[in-house]
Amino acid sequence: MTTPNNKQEAESTPDLSRRKFLGTTAVAGLAGAGLSMGLSACNKGAGGSDAGAASAGAADKAAAAIDYEKYEVHPGKLDTYYAFSSGGHSGEVRVLGIPSGREIKRIPVFNYDCMVGWGITNESKAIIGTKPDGSLKYTTGDTHHVHMSYTNGTYDGKHIFVNDKINARLARIRLDTMECDKILELPNVQGFHGVFPDKCDPVDPKINHTTRVFCGNEFHIPQPNDGRDLEAHEKYFCLFTCVDSETMEPRWQCKVDGNMDLVATSYDGKIACSNQYNTENGVHYEDMMAAERDACVFFHIERIEAAVKAGKTFTIGKSGVPIVDGTKDANKDPKTALTCYVPVPKNPHGVNTSPDGKYYVCAGKLSPTATVIQHDLILKWFEGGLKEPRDTVVAEPEIGLGPLHTGFDGKGSAYTTLFLDSQIVKWSLDAAIKAFKGDKSAKVVQDRIDVHYQPGHGFTSMGETKEPDGKFFLSDNKFSKDRYLPVGPYHPENAQLIDISGDKMQLIHDAPAYPEPHDSIMVRRDIIKTRQIYNLDEFPLAVKNMKDSRVERKGKKVTVYLASQAPTFGLREWKVKKGDEVTIIVTNLDKVEDLTHGFAIPKYNINFVIHPQDTKSVTFIADKPGVFWCYCTNFCHALHLEMRSRMLVEA
């Protein structure tokens, strides 16, 4: 009810209705992009906002009939799936439970984490990388894409690989402890975006597990990028990088035309690919939008590695990584070509491989279409059996405004996020192929559902393996306006879980996400086998007995060997002198699951955790004299507050 006192306030309150919000945002986005008719040409019946508006009321009524109880994960019960999600510009990877949406863990990777001591301990610094003075080389990160290692075409629970777009780094996380164990900085690359592991060897079918990780390159730069060719735009180019998944060292790089976005790999190991924009190789916006189409570039892995072995390579600057030439001009003959550039609508975003290994789906973004490219036709082109790369395209259906990423259910349906329509569209691959051949009766779009709002990545349960189960789709939405309690100008993002097991999709859960996650995978819980306690013998520096706690001095370098066992540390106190370089090695001797100790020193910027049977160390200069209480930061015992030791720094 509006009273005279609040009438003016009510009249000035903005209309927060969903469709007005979307319409305004979409129009603004199109105006900013300088587009006129490209997106508006989409058939509204096949995915325009009008169709979504008409269905909004029906969707609200359908929601009332959903049995939400069957998706509840009650206290003491476990989730069915793990979801591993990139943390975006937090630089981390997050672990969620599905279907609850509960955030279980944050894995620090490219970020500084004062809870676990990532970026503080000597062990973590060695992984992240340091400057000559011992400080971290980088303190920022931007994780985008997370993908697991494979065996027999499905997730094997061994490793997750994740990129850092800002500083062109690839990280590997071991899943038995859910900790990062390797980080590589890619040479000659700026803007490392897409990443995907292979699923088997391209030559030896007996090697049926991940051995390589393929890395895209979004920003082309002069090579070498050492300041000599700042304005020599013809010397700018991008490199596709192959990394050995075990050693985490580069195997080779491939020079390409255009910028690369996301990456996908084939199930037979023969092909890797990346959707591309700026195939013009422009450095300014107007130059990047000059061509009618962009491309999806396909890499013939066996041929590239044969060229590397034959020495048909070059290097850049101080990097010794062999580079092959994958540009169009150098690969005109399909029978010897290393790459194949398939034309697709302008500025695509996302390429995904269907679970049967037959197709690649390249989403249009600025086009309302998804381009379906057939795998065996790519191989046929490389054999010289097709006239044009475009002949590998077998479907290009109109599915809605702003298609970005596609997941699969294993039953022939694809699920694509529509950024501008704020919808997920379910469509049939077979029907799309039939329609492309001229069958006007083929029904391509099977269903669509509103999400809130403007989805980026979306993924299905086990959807990027040969055994997708078709149960859930998780939509990572970039906006959450009006979905949660307001928390100031910077809203959380919104992860929405959708049941895709039936003919009609059902929105069953909202979960706020700390900005800004990009990509995720959903993995059955039985695949992940974690350790609960470390093995003391794995740590060369381990202090294996409380009685072995001691202090050793060699000139100005002091090493403190310290064991911990609730509720005590192995030393009550120890003395050092101002100016000493102090290394403290701490081993947690407790063997009780979940009994983690912390170790913190006031005023010295030191805090880290030590898990059961784990060992960690720190090194610092004792530059402040006085008494400093070293204490346990993780509640571990009834006498936790008394679990302390003194560092005495003599002036």
XYZ file of C-alpha atoms in Angstrom:
651
model
C 0.000 0.000 0.000
C 1.333 3.418 -0.984
C 0.937 6.192 1.572
C 1.326 9.940 0.934
C 4.751 9.758 2.602
C 6.144 7.046 0.418
C 4.274 7.663 -2.820
C 7.127 9.627 -4.365
C 9.619 6.928 -3.349
C 7.434 4.234 -4.906
C 7.115 6.164 -8.147
C 10.883 6.614 -8.371
C 11.701 2.967 -7.652
C 13.125 1.383 -10.824
C 11.318 -1.479 -12.501
C 13.315 -4.554 -11.521
C 11.322 -6.949 -13.652
C 13.446 -9.634 -15.234
C 12.532 -8.998 -18.853
C 13.011 -5.254 -18.645
C 16.409 -5.821 -17.071
C 17.371 -8.274 -19.793
C 16.033 -6.179 -22.618
C 17.881 -3.072 -21.449
C 21.103 -4.996 -20.932
C 20.892 -6.726 -24.289
C 20.215 -3.495 -26.184
C 23.067 -1.745 -24.386
C 25.377 -4.623 -25.159
C 24.485 -4.638 -28.827
C 24.886 -0.887 -29.076
C 28.285 -1.140 -27.427
C 29.322 -3.826 -29.856
C 28.318 -1.679 -32.789
C 26.061 -4.396 -34.162
C 22.887 -3.735 -36.066
C 21.099 -6.706 -37.553
C 23.370 -9.676 -36.767
C 21.637 -10.874 -33.624
C 18.196 -9.474 -34.289
C 17.999 -11.696 -37.372
C 17.447 -14.708 -35.109
C 14.077 -16.382 -35.506
C 12.216 -15.365 -32.335
C 10.294 -18.588 -32.332
C 13.596 -20.417 -32.140
C 14.966 -18.501 -29.201
C 14.160 -14.779 -29.102
C 13.271 -12.896 -25.948
C 9.586 -12.761 -26.910
C 9.348 -16.543 -26.685
C 11.053 -16.439 -23.307
C 8.699 -13.770 -22.008
C 5.669 -15.762 -23.040
C 6.966 -18.795 -21.217
C 7.983 -17.000 -18.012
C 4.562 -17.279 -16.388
C 4.246 -20.918 -17.338
C 7.684 -21.580 -15.891
C 6.642 -20.045 -12.556
C 3.615 -22.348 -12.417
C 5.739 -25.371 -13.302
C 8.186 -24.532 -10.508
C 5.421 -24.987 -7.968
C 5.084 -28.629 -9.061
C 8.776 -29.486 -8.587
C 9.519 -31.918 -5.773
C 12.445 -30.017 -4.277
C 12.712 -32.500 -1.425
C 14.288 -35.151 -3.651
C 17.232 -32.839 -4.335
C 17.880 -32.002 -0.675
C 21.093 -33.235 0.919
C 20.148 -33.586 4.561
C 22.561 -33.198 7.513
C 24.934 -36.147 7.657
C 24.333 -37.081 4.011
C 26.819 -36.716 1.172
C 26.452 -35.115 -2.232
C 26.346 -37.253 -5.362
C 28.844 -35.193 -7.353
C 31.896 -33.035 -6.934
C 31.923 -29.837 -8.947
C 35.359 -28.334 -9.561
C 35.058 -24.684 -10.476
C 37.539 -21.995 -11.458
C 37.688 -19.049 -9.089
C 38.247 -16.429 -11.769
C 40.337 -13.488 -10.647
C 40.626 -14.920 -7.139
C 43.218 -17.212 -8.726
C 41.870 -20.314 -6.983
C 39.866 -23.474 -7.725
C 36.702 -24.237 -5.737
C 35.153 -27.546 -4.819
C 31.369 -27.777 -4.508
C 28.984 -30.576 -3.635
C 26.140 -31.250 -6.053
C 23.159 -31.165 -5.773
C 23.472 -29.214 -2.497
C 25.579 -26.436 -3.995
C 27.627 -26.322 -0.788
C 31.146 -24.966 -1.160
C 33.395 -27.589 0.451
C 36.898 -26.328 -0.238
C 38.901 -23.596 -1.886
C 42.177 -24.758 -3.412
C 44.719 -21.921 -3.619
C 46.667 -22.029 -6.866
C 47.788 -18.681 -8.256
C 46.714 -16.679 -5.222
C 48.162 -15.877 -1.815
C 46.188 -17.723 0.869
C 46.935 -16.862 4.488
C 44.706 -19.617 5.874
C 46.714 -22.559 4.557
C 49.901 -20.559 4.062
C 49.964 -20.855 0.277
C 52.533 -18.340 -0.886
C 54.045 -18.239 2.635
C 55.638 -21.669 3.075
C 58.851 -22.569 1.290
C 57.125 -25.523 -0.364
C 54.359 -23.423 -1.898
C 56.763 -20.682 -2.973
C 58.812 -23.255 -4.864
C 55.690 -24.251 -6.807
C 54.407 -20.728 -7.468
C 57.842 -19.330 -8.371
C 59.912 -16.607 -6.740
C 62.142 -13.675 -7.575
C 65.838 -13.741 -6.599
C 64.978 -12.090 -3.258
C 62.597 -14.952 -2.380
C 59.377 -12.969 -2.871
C 56.653 -14.341 -5.122
C 57.117 -13.693 -8.827
C 53.374 -13.043 -9.191
C 50.694 -12.380 -6.595
C 47.713 -12.290 -8.944
C 45.952 -14.911 -11.030
C 42.886 -15.359 -13.208
C 41.686 -18.956 -13.403
C 39.230 -19.708 -16.195
C 39.070 -23.355 -17.175
C 39.368 -26.535 -15.130
C 39.638 -29.988 -16.690
C 40.459 -33.387 -15.273
C 42.847 -36.037 -16.569
C 41.345 -38.973 -18.477
C 41.661 -42.746 -18.720
C 39.583 -44.695 -21.250
C 37.723 -41.550 -22.248
C 36.441 -40.675 -18.792
C 37.662 -38.855 -15.694
C 40.250 -40.796 -13.691
C 40.372 -38.634 -10.549
C 44.156 -38.111 -10.709
C 44.730 -34.494 -11.674
C 42.966 -31.267 -12.545
C 44.585 -28.736 -14.856
C 43.720 -25.034 -14.651
C 44.994 -21.943 -16.430
C 46.017 -18.475 -15.303
C 45.038 -16.084 -18.053
C 46.892 -13.066 -16.633
C 50.378 -14.528 -16.364
C 50.102 -17.407 -18.890
C 50.517 -20.196 -16.346
C 49.251 -23.771 -16.265
C 48.759 -25.450 -12.887
C 48.235 -29.078 -11.960
C 46.262 -30.105 -8.868
C 46.643 -33.612 -7.452
C 43.229 -34.810 -6.407
C 44.239 -37.239 -3.662
C 45.145 -34.222 -1.507
C 43.423 -31.492 -3.564
C 46.574 -29.399 -3.562
C 48.490 -27.780 -6.402
C 51.785 -29.583 -7.066
C 53.080 -27.958 -10.271
C 52.887 -24.588 -12.016
C 54.368 -23.832 -15.430
C 54.671 -20.408 -17.059
C 54.163 -20.853 -20.802
C 56.917 -19.280 -22.904
C 56.126 -16.696 -25.599
C 52.451 -16.471 -24.581
C 50.227 -13.674 -23.302
C 46.551 -14.235 -22.509
C 46.431 -18.001 -21.910
C 42.718 -18.800 -21.951
C 41.560 -22.204 -23.171
C 43.022 -25.462 -21.861
C 42.157 -29.129 -22.328
C 43.965 -32.434 -21.717
C 44.147 -35.147 -24.343
C 42.232 -38.371 -23.750
C 44.636 -40.847 -25.343
C 47.809 -40.939 -27.417
C 47.498 -39.773 -31.068
C 49.741 -42.590 -32.309
C 49.777 -45.441 -29.780
C 46.240 -46.653 -28.914
C 47.656 -48.627 -25.975
C 48.287 -45.324 -24.203
C 44.678 -44.642 -23.261
C 45.207 -41.900 -20.686
C 46.138 -38.224 -20.564
C 49.738 -37.496 -21.559
C 49.410 -33.967 -22.956
C 47.651 -30.745 -22.052
C 46.826 -28.287 -24.842
C 46.874 -24.560 -24.162
C 45.345 -21.796 -26.257
C 46.648 -18.249 -26.632
C 44.296 -15.298 -26.778
C 46.519 -12.207 -27.138
C 48.893 -12.053 -30.070
C 52.158 -10.224 -29.388
C 55.353 -9.419 -31.283
C 57.789 -12.323 -31.126
C 60.067 -12.020 -29.289
C 58.191 -9.564 -27.093
C 61.242 -7.638 -25.900
C 60.382 -4.100 -26.942
C 61.975 -4.063 -30.391
C 58.792 -4.433 -32.504
C 56.088 -2.615 -30.565
C 54.372 -1.225 -33.669
C 55.385 -3.922 -36.150
C 51.924 -5.480 -36.177
C 52.835 -7.951 -38.909
C 55.153 -9.633 -36.389
C 52.359 -10.266 -33.886
C 51.079 -13.853 -33.603
C 49.752 -16.484 -31.196
C 51.068 -19.891 -30.189
C 49.223 -23.099 -29.377
C 51.191 -24.993 -26.715
C 51.423 -28.707 -25.932
C 52.520 -29.472 -22.358
C 53.615 -32.859 -21.044
C 51.111 -33.759 -18.320
C 53.690 -35.612 -16.195
C 56.728 -33.344 -16.348
C 54.631 -30.188 -16.781
C 57.113 -28.912 -19.348
C 56.289 -27.689 -22.883
C 56.668 -30.287 -25.643
C 56.098 -27.947 -28.582
C 54.273 -24.846 -29.803
C 52.407 -24.115 -33.038
C 52.207 -20.687 -34.676
C 48.687 -19.813 -35.852
C 46.729 -17.053 -37.526
C 44.187 -15.337 -35.272
C 43.504 -15.391 -31.553
C 42.414 -18.551 -29.751
C 39.638 -18.807 -27.170
C 38.693 -22.232 -25.759
C 40.172 -25.671 -26.467
C 38.705 -29.141 -27.028
C 40.225 -32.538 -27.831
C 39.048 -35.649 -29.661
C 38.445 -39.008 -28.016
C 40.851 -40.781 -30.384
C 43.691 -38.401 -29.480
C 44.268 -37.332 -33.069
C 42.829 -33.813 -32.952
C 42.901 -30.752 -30.720
C 41.037 -27.592 -31.657
C 40.306 -24.037 -30.592
C 37.600 -21.588 -31.565
C 39.056 -18.330 -32.849
C 38.311 -14.665 -33.130
C 40.364 -11.932 -34.791
C 41.440 -14.141 -37.656
C 42.368 -10.811 -39.262
C 45.333 -10.535 -36.833
C 44.272 -6.979 -36.057
C 45.461 -5.000 -33.049
C 42.544 -2.553 -32.913
C 38.855 -3.315 -32.511
C 37.791 -2.236 -35.985
C 40.533 -4.357 -37.562
C 39.431 -7.401 -35.548
C 35.866 -7.134 -36.884
C 36.659 -6.671 -40.569
C 36.211 -10.264 -41.787
C 32.827 -11.867 -42.387
C 33.742 -15.003 -40.468
C 36.228 -16.285 -37.930
C 37.294 -19.914 -37.515
C 37.713 -23.026 -35.464
C 41.277 -24.232 -35.957
C 42.066 -27.968 -35.808
C 45.536 -29.341 -35.024
C 46.722 -32.694 -36.403
C 48.765 -33.831 -33.401
C 50.608 -36.752 -35.032
C 51.768 -34.595 -37.952
C 52.883 -31.774 -35.676
C 54.934 -34.126 -33.526
C 56.447 -35.719 -36.630
C 57.476 -32.246 -37.845
C 59.012 -31.508 -34.455
C 60.924 -34.793 -34.544
C 62.142 -33.987 -38.073
C 63.452 -30.609 -36.907
C 61.061 -28.522 -39.009
C 60.867 -25.957 -36.238
C 62.136 -22.615 -35.020
C 62.544 -21.032 -31.598
C 61.852 -17.608 -30.123
C 64.212 -15.601 -27.944
C 65.693 -17.471 -25.008
C 63.033 -20.184 -25.146
C 64.231 -23.490 -26.492
C 60.723 -24.839 -27.106
C 60.395 -26.045 -30.737
C 57.763 -24.187 -32.769
C 56.082 -25.379 -35.963
C 54.359 -23.124 -38.493
C 50.606 -23.721 -38.444
C 49.553 -20.623 -40.367
C 47.240 -20.881 -43.368
C 49.895 -19.883 -45.891
C 52.225 -22.634 -44.672
C 49.530 -25.327 -44.739
C 47.757 -25.035 -48.085
C 48.029 -28.726 -48.996
C 45.637 -30.737 -46.775
C 47.694 -33.918 -47.193
C 50.670 -32.344 -45.430
C 48.893 -29.658 -43.417
C 49.392 -29.383 -39.679
C 46.269 -27.264 -39.197
C 42.794 -26.853 -40.654
C 40.875 -23.573 -40.297
C 37.123 -24.190 -40.492
C 35.171 -20.953 -41.121
C 32.431 -20.260 -38.541
C 30.265 -17.200 -37.787
C 32.047 -14.127 -36.470
C 33.476 -14.095 -32.934
C 32.553 -17.582 -31.696
C 32.842 -18.462 -28.026
C 33.395 -22.005 -26.881
C 33.982 -25.331 -28.595
C 32.957 -28.653 -27.057
C 33.291 -32.304 -28.124
C 30.223 -34.534 -28.089
C 30.488 -37.643 -25.842
C 30.329 -40.042 -28.806
C 33.386 -38.326 -30.274
C 31.600 -37.552 -33.539
C 31.123 -33.792 -33.368
C 32.527 -30.485 -32.211
C 30.018 -27.755 -31.345
C 31.271 -24.211 -31.790
C 28.908 -21.609 -30.275
C 28.239 -18.430 -32.210
C 28.074 -15.706 -29.510
C 27.480 -12.834 -31.971
C 25.558 -15.208 -34.210
C 22.413 -16.955 -32.923
C 23.800 -20.244 -34.188
C 25.874 -23.213 -33.132
C 28.198 -24.721 -35.731
C 28.434 -28.530 -35.689
C 31.675 -29.872 -37.197
C 32.081 -33.607 -37.841
C 35.247 -35.278 -36.547
C 35.722 -37.868 -39.283
C 35.269 -35.152 -41.906
C 38.124 -33.198 -40.321
C 40.292 -36.283 -40.717
C 38.995 -36.672 -44.276
C 40.006 -33.077 -45.071
C 43.517 -33.784 -43.771
C 43.602 -36.782 -46.142
C 42.711 -34.545 -49.087
C 39.198 -35.960 -49.402
C 37.290 -32.674 -49.096
C 37.493 -29.565 -51.227
C 37.075 -26.933 -48.501
C 37.433 -26.885 -44.698
C 33.868 -25.587 -44.532
C 32.725 -28.947 -45.949
C 33.302 -30.417 -42.485
C 30.300 -28.461 -41.142
C 27.198 -30.665 -40.915
C 24.789 -28.333 -39.053
C 24.390 -24.709 -38.047
C 21.040 -24.292 -36.256
C 19.621 -21.052 -34.899
C 19.213 -21.669 -31.166
C 18.980 -18.232 -29.517
C 20.752 -14.993 -28.710
C 24.328 -15.096 -27.463
C 25.207 -18.825 -27.451
C 28.420 -19.473 -25.503
C 29.043 -22.978 -24.128
C 27.549 -26.398 -24.732
C 27.123 -29.505 -22.592
C 25.730 -32.917 -23.512
C 23.499 -35.522 -21.875
C 24.552 -38.650 -23.783
C 21.066 -39.049 -25.210
C 21.580 -36.936 -28.307
C 20.737 -33.559 -26.792
C 22.989 -30.537 -26.405
C 22.507 -27.773 -23.818
C 23.835 -24.322 -24.694
C 24.013 -21.182 -22.558
C 22.408 -18.136 -24.197
C 24.041 -15.057 -22.719
C 21.715 -12.421 -24.157
C 18.491 -14.434 -23.824
C 19.412 -15.489 -20.270
C 18.334 -18.994 -21.090
C 19.570 -22.539 -21.460
C 18.438 -24.108 -24.712
C 18.143 -27.862 -25.196
C 18.519 -28.952 -28.796
C 18.940 -32.117 -30.826
C 22.180 -32.782 -32.696
C 20.493 -35.254 -35.069
C 17.637 -32.871 -35.825
C 20.105 -30.051 -36.455
C 21.965 -32.201 -38.984
C 18.704 -33.178 -40.700
C 17.587 -29.547 -40.862
C 20.939 -28.553 -42.359
C 20.327 -31.100 -45.107
C 16.953 -29.527 -45.874
C 14.498 -31.432 -43.675
C 12.037 -28.669 -42.755
C 10.121 -30.953 -40.395
C 13.152 -31.509 -38.135
C 12.540 -30.026 -34.687
C 15.911 -28.783 -33.497
C 15.043 -26.905 -30.283
C 13.540 -29.279 -27.727
C 13.223 -27.027 -24.688
C 14.475 -23.814 -23.138
C 14.507 -22.465 -19.592
C 15.130 -19.045 -18.091
C 18.131 -18.534 -15.821
C 19.022 -15.499 -13.726
C 20.839 -13.858 -15.411
C 23.092 -13.994 -18.461
C 24.836 -17.349 -18.234
C 28.467 -17.784 -19.200
C 29.703 -21.320 -18.808
C 27.351 -24.227 -18.342
C 28.102 -27.901 -17.964
C 26.369 -31.239 -17.520
C 27.109 -34.024 -15.057
C 29.987 -36.117 -16.489
C 29.238 -34.271 -19.727
C 32.797 -33.995 -21.060
C 33.406 -37.735 -20.896
C 32.222 -40.735 -22.906
C 29.766 -41.565 -20.090
C 27.581 -38.507 -19.418
C 24.613 -39.423 -17.209
C 22.166 -36.712 -18.277
C 21.079 -35.777 -14.753
C 22.138 -32.197 -14.076
C 23.157 -28.985 -15.814
C 24.809 -26.214 -13.824
C 24.565 -22.707 -15.215
C 27.174 -20.205 -14.005
C 25.417 -16.870 -14.411
C 27.246 -13.560 -14.552
C 24.496 -11.551 -12.835
C 22.369 -12.248 -9.756
C 20.277 -9.080 -9.522
C 17.310 -9.576 -7.121
C 18.188 -13.214 -6.308
C 19.940 -12.697 -2.946
C 20.117 -10.299 -0.032
C 21.853 -7.122 -1.272
C 25.516 -6.852 -0.345
C 26.454 -3.565 -1.945
C 27.309 -2.688 -5.549
C 29.309 -5.859 -6.218
C 26.755 -8.651 -6.366
C 27.623 -12.323 -6.085
C 27.278 -14.443 -9.164
C 24.592 -17.074 -9.381
C 25.080 -20.797 -9.948
C 21.789 -22.448 -10.835
C 21.256 -26.206 -10.898
C 18.883 -27.621 -13.501
C 17.442 -31.133 -13.637
C 17.799 -32.352 -17.235
C 16.752 -35.963 -16.672
C 13.281 -35.476 -18.183
C 11.920 -33.998 -21.380
C 11.525 -30.599 -19.723
C 14.319 -28.886 -17.840
C 13.579 -27.885 -14.236
C 15.380 -25.198 -12.247
C 15.882 -26.687 -8.789
C 18.506 -24.681 -6.917
C 20.249 -21.295 -6.636
C 23.664 -20.850 -5.019
C 25.592 -17.574 -4.756
C 29.170 -17.719 -6.027
C 31.959 -15.348 -5.065
C 32.928 -13.546 -8.304
C 34.016 -14.601 -10.752
C 33.917 -18.311 -11.605
C 34.161 -19.188 -15.272
C 34.157 -22.883 -15.980
C 33.441 -26.053 -14.005
C 33.144 -29.805 -14.348
C 30.749 -32.124 -12.504
C 32.232 -35.477 -11.488
C 30.690 -38.528 -9.818
C 31.897 -38.799 -6.250
C 33.063 -42.422 -6.625
C 35.775 -41.264 -9.042
C 37.519 -39.069 -6.474
C 39.713 -40.970 -4.011
C 41.242 -38.635 -1.431
C 43.801 -39.225 1.299
C 42.954 -38.183 4.839
C 46.447 -38.465 6.365
C 49.858 -37.826 4.798
C 52.792 -40.220 4.832
C 55.618 -38.899 7.019
C 58.221 -40.613 4.836
C 57.276 -38.416 1.859
C 58.872 -35.394 3.501
C 62.708 -35.310 3.608
C 62.623 -32.505 6.191
C 60.179 -34.251 8.531
C 60.829 -34.072 12.274
C 59.783 -37.633 13.100
C 59.844 -37.427 16.897
C 59.025 -34.774 19.460
C 62.483 -35.405 20.958
C 64.065 -34.481 17.621
C 62.878 -30.880 17.982
C 66.004 -28.719 18.105
C 67.798 -25.578 16.947
C 70.847 -25.653 14.653
C 72.997 -22.632 13.793
C 75.433 -22.196 10.905
C 76.733 -18.654 11.075
C 73.794 -16.287 10.562
C 71.512 -19.099 9.382
C 69.363 -20.780 12.027
C 67.167 -23.840 11.461
C 64.442 -24.692 13.975
C 63.214 -28.293 13.782
C 59.817 -28.387 15.417
C 57.364 -31.251 15.887
C 53.767 -30.670 16.934
C 51.362 -32.978 18.713
C 48.190 -31.645 20.255
C 48.390 -29.662 22.455
C 52.146 -28.955 22.374
C 55.024 -27.992 20.137
C 58.335 -29.817 20.543
C 60.102 -26.744 21.926
C 58.796 -24.438 24.650
C 60.998 -21.641 23.349
C 64.076 -20.954 21.255
C 66.473 -18.044 20.799
C 67.756 -16.331 17.681
C 69.553 -13.039 17.107
C 68.338 -9.988 15.265
C 69.394 -10.278 11.629
C 69.456 -14.091 11.556
C 67.976 -15.930 8.595
C 65.584 -18.324 10.303
C 64.070 -21.457 8.776
C 61.356 -23.172 10.801
C 60.393 -26.732 9.855
C 57.166 -27.987 11.439
C 55.883 -31.582 11.350
C 52.432 -32.573 12.587
C 52.901 -35.952 14.316
C 49.197 -36.460 14.985
C 47.592 -39.321 13.070
C 43.968 -38.423 13.732
C 41.965 -37.561 10.617
C 41.035 -33.873 10.423
C 43.456 -32.885 13.218
C 45.266 -30.052 11.457
C 47.589 -27.704 13.306
C 48.416 -24.130 12.437
C 51.592 -22.180 13.059
C 51.652 -18.395 13.272
C 54.228 -15.824 14.396
C 52.913 -12.336 15.245
C 54.478 -9.377 13.432
C 56.341 -11.656 11.019
C 53.605 -12.243 8.440
C 53.720 -16.004 8.984
C 50.716 -18.296 9.203
C 50.278 -21.761 7.694
C 48.684 -25.130 8.396
C 50.206 -28.584 8.821
C 47.922 -31.561 8.258
C 48.297 -34.940 10.035
C 51.765 -36.394 9.224
C 52.515 -33.354 7.034
C 55.632 -31.142 7.062
C 55.881 -27.477 6.089
C 58.616 -24.849 6.419
C 59.139 -21.091 6.255
C 62.208 -18.906 5.966
C 62.431 -15.270 7.115
C 64.790 -12.678 8.573
C 64.441 -12.107 12.319
C 64.533 -8.326 11.987
C 62.452 -7.425 15.059
C 63.829 -8.080 18.558
C 61.592 -9.184 21.415
C 59.331 -12.029 22.519
C 57.029 -13.529 19.907
C 54.464 -16.160 20.831
C 54.195 -18.817 18.123
C 50.747 -20.356 18.364
C 48.461 -22.920 16.738
C 45.812 -21.257 14.575
C 43.622 -24.331 13.944
C 41.450 -25.418 16.860
C 42.835 -28.873 17.608
C 42.376 -29.732 21.301
C 40.656 -28.680 24.513
C 43.972 -26.985 25.389
C 44.303 -25.393 21.958
C 44.777 -21.918 23.419
C 47.742 -23.166 25.407
C 49.440 -24.674 22.347
C 52.198 -22.095 22.072
C 55.942 -21.627 21.968
C 58.144 -18.549 22.279
C 60.579 -17.188 19.750
C 63.062 -14.975 21.607
C 64.859 -12.553 19.307
C 67.916 -11.000 20.949
C 68.767 -7.431 19.971
